[in-house]
């Protein structure tokens, strides 16, 4: 079961330039501003900038589906033919993420927050 796509993360090569662009687009300051990740919240959407995304296999923006059980959802995607690019990992405060590539090369992210 999912709660829909509420997070999208963009791989970026120049974090400072990307912050300027997304700051102008969203008109808000980032809630997280670290050398490894910058995050914005706007209109119920979480928009992230990942300067290490390309190295992880991100070829473009990754939509993250918020799920109740990330490991079960990941197992189901792998059984259906998806290929794991990033296994489940905690990224802080109990939040877990993973992402896969489907047969057409589309990236699908999974995100589970504590309590979801």
mmCIF file of C-alpha atoms in Angstrom:
data_model
loop_
_atom_site.group_PDB
_atom_site.id
_atom_site.type_symbol
_atom_site.label_atom_id
_atom_site.label_comp_id
_atom_site.label_asym_id
_atom_site.label_seq_id
_atom_site.Cartn_x
_atom_site.Cartn_y
_atom_site.Cartn_z
ATOM 1 C CA UNK A 1 0.000 0.000 0.000
ATOM 2 C CA UNK A 2 1.309 3.459 -0.838
ATOM 3 C CA UNK A 3 0.496 6.984 0.244
ATOM 4 C CA UNK A 4 1.403 8.220 -3.238
ATOM 5 C CA UNK A 5 4.386 10.089 -4.599
ATOM 6 C CA UNK A 6 5.204 12.875 -2.162
ATOM 7 C CA UNK A 7 8.961 13.107 -2.654
ATOM 8 C CA UNK A 8 11.071 13.668 -5.749
ATOM 9 C CA UNK A 9 14.844 13.793 -5.684
ATOM 10 C CA UNK A 10 16.977 15.325 -8.407
ATOM 11 C CA UNK A 11 20.583 14.285 -8.968
ATOM 12 C CA UNK A 12 22.659 17.460 -9.333
ATOM 13 C CA UNK A 13 26.260 18.121 -10.284
ATOM 14 C CA UNK A 14 26.514 21.697 -9.000
ATOM 15 C CA UNK A 15 24.658 21.947 -5.702
ATOM 16 C CA UNK A 16 24.990 25.735 -5.405
ATOM 17 C CA UNK A 17 23.514 26.336 -8.872
ATOM 18 C CA UNK A 18 20.746 23.809 -8.269
ATOM 19 C CA UNK A 19 19.872 25.503 -4.947
ATOM 20 C CA UNK A 20 19.585 28.835 -6.743
ATOM 21 C CA UNK A 21 17.294 27.365 -9.419
ATOM 22 C CA UNK A 22 15.019 25.459 -7.041
ATOM 23 C CA UNK A 23 14.947 28.348 -4.570
ATOM 24 C CA UNK A 24 13.724 30.589 -7.389
ATOM 25 C CA UNK A 25 11.193 27.991 -8.536
ATOM 26 C CA UNK A 26 9.743 27.154 -5.135
ATOM 27 C CA UNK A 27 10.151 30.510 -3.427
ATOM 28 C CA UNK A 28 11.064 28.906 -0.091
ATOM 29 C CA UNK A 29 14.247 28.306 1.859
ATOM 30 C CA UNK A 30 15.444 24.708 2.213
ATOM 31 C CA UNK A 31 14.496 22.822 5.384
ATOM 32 C CA UNK A 32 17.687 20.767 5.019
ATOM 33 C CA UNK A 33 20.853 22.326 3.655
ATOM 34 C CA UNK A 34 23.811 19.962 3.904
ATOM 35 C CA UNK A 35 26.716 19.251 1.531
ATOM 36 C CA UNK A 36 25.194 15.802 0.825
ATOM 37 C CA UNK A 37 21.506 16.832 0.458
ATOM 38 C CA UNK A 38 19.309 19.896 0.170
ATOM 39 C CA UNK A 39 15.591 19.529 0.757
ATOM 40 C CA UNK A 40 12.599 21.795 0.205
ATOM 41 C CA UNK A 41 8.965 21.425 1.233
ATOM 42 C CA UNK A 42 6.330 23.169 -0.849
ATOM 43 C CA UNK A 43 2.620 22.482 -1.323
ATOM 44 C CA UNK A 44 2.858 19.112 0.435
ATOM 45 C CA UNK A 45 5.700 18.012 -1.826
ATOM 46 C CA UNK A 46 9.249 17.229 -0.701
ATOM 47 C CA UNK A 47 11.849 18.179 -3.327
ATOM 48 C CA UNK A 48 15.420 17.028 -2.772
ATOM 49 C CA UNK A 49 18.743 17.765 -4.444
ATOM 50 C CA UNK A 50 21.331 14.977 -4.246
ATOM 51 C CA UNK A 51 24.887 15.854 -5.348
ATOM 52 C CA UNK A 52 25.783 12.147 -5.159
ATOM 53 C CA UNK A 53 22.769 10.981 -7.140
ATOM 54 C CA UNK A 54 24.545 10.407 -10.444
ATOM 55 C CA UNK A 55 27.121 8.193 -8.717
ATOM 56 C CA UNK A 56 24.247 6.109 -7.291
ATOM 57 C CA UNK A 57 22.796 5.487 -10.755
ATOM 58 C CA UNK A 58 20.217 8.266 -10.864
ATOM 59 C CA UNK A 59 19.828 9.279 -14.511
ATOM 60 C CA UNK A 60 17.180 11.895 -13.769
ATOM 61 C CA UNK A 61 14.648 12.808 -11.102
ATOM 62 C CA UNK A 62 13.427 9.910 -8.985
ATOM 63 C CA UNK A 63 9.849 9.918 -7.709
ATOM 64 C CA UNK A 64 9.637 8.326 -4.267
ATOM 65 C CA UNK A 65 6.484 6.418 -3.391
ATOM 66 C CA UNK A 66 5.725 6.564 0.336
ATOM 67 C CA UNK A 67 5.043 2.996 1.455
ATOM 68 C CA UNK A 68 4.006 1.190 4.636
ATOM 69 C CA UNK A 69 6.569 -1.639 4.364
ATOM 70 C CA UNK A 70 9.619 -0.751 2.296
ATOM 71 C CA UNK A 71 11.222 -4.204 2.449
ATOM 72 C CA UNK A 72 8.068 -6.022 1.347
ATOM 73 C CA UNK A 73 7.441 -3.501 -1.428
ATOM 74 C CA UNK A 74 11.043 -3.780 -2.607
ATOM 75 C CA UNK A 75 10.820 -7.588 -2.611
ATOM 76 C CA UNK A 76 7.635 -7.403 -4.688
ATOM 77 C CA UNK A 77 9.272 -5.087 -7.229
ATOM 78 C CA UNK A 78 12.321 -7.338 -7.511
ATOM 79 C CA UNK A 79 10.110 -10.417 -7.969
ATOM 80 C CA UNK A 80 8.317 -8.545 -10.752
ATOM 81 C CA UNK A 81 11.603 -7.947 -12.587
ATOM 82 C CA UNK A 82 12.917 -4.645 -11.233
ATOM 83 C CA UNK A 83 16.655 -4.221 -10.598
ATOM 84 C CA UNK A 84 17.836 -2.721 -7.317
ATOM 85 C CA UNK A 85 20.081 0.339 -7.696
ATOM 86 C CA UNK A 86 20.048 1.321 -4.017
ATOM 87 C CA UNK A 87 19.054 -1.158 -1.355
ATOM 88 C CA UNK A 88 17.147 -0.056 1.718
ATOM 89 C CA UNK A 89 19.136 2.377 3.826
ATOM 90 C CA UNK A 90 18.318 4.742 6.655
ATOM 91 C CA UNK A 91 18.946 8.386 5.803
ATOM 92 C CA UNK A 92 18.189 9.912 9.202
ATOM 93 C CA UNK A 93 15.483 10.058 11.849
ATOM 94 C CA UNK A 94 14.309 6.539 10.971
ATOM 95 C CA UNK A 95 13.498 7.416 7.330
ATOM 96 C CA UNK A 96 14.374 4.586 4.958
ATOM 97 C CA UNK A 97 14.779 4.835 1.191
ATOM 98 C CA UNK A 98 15.591 2.543 -1.722
ATOM 99 C CA UNK A 99 15.275 2.758 -5.490
ATOM 100 C CA UNK A 100 15.037 0.381 -8.408
ATOM 101 C CA UNK A 101 15.066 0.428 -12.187
ATOM 102 C CA UNK A 102 12.231 -1.189 -14.108
ATOM 103 C CA UNK A 103 12.618 -3.114 -17.390
ATOM 104 C CA UNK A 104 12.396 0.150 -19.358
ATOM 105 C CA UNK A 105 15.040 1.919 -17.284
ATOM 106 C CA UNK A 106 12.554 4.040 -15.325
ATOM 107 C CA UNK A 107 13.607 4.788 -11.763
ATOM 108 C CA UNK A 108 11.187 4.065 -8.927
ATOM 109 C CA UNK A 109 11.969 5.250 -5.425
ATOM 110 C CA UNK A 110 10.538 3.887 -2.196
ATOM 111 C CA UNK A 111 10.392 5.814 1.065
ATOM 112 C CA UNK A 112 9.192 4.729 4.490
ATOM 113 C CA UNK A 113 9.026 7.103 7.426
ATOM 114 C CA UNK A 114 8.780 5.848 10.992
ATOM 115 C CA UNK A 115 5.146 5.311 11.835
ATOM 116 C CA UNK A 116 4.050 4.910 8.190
#
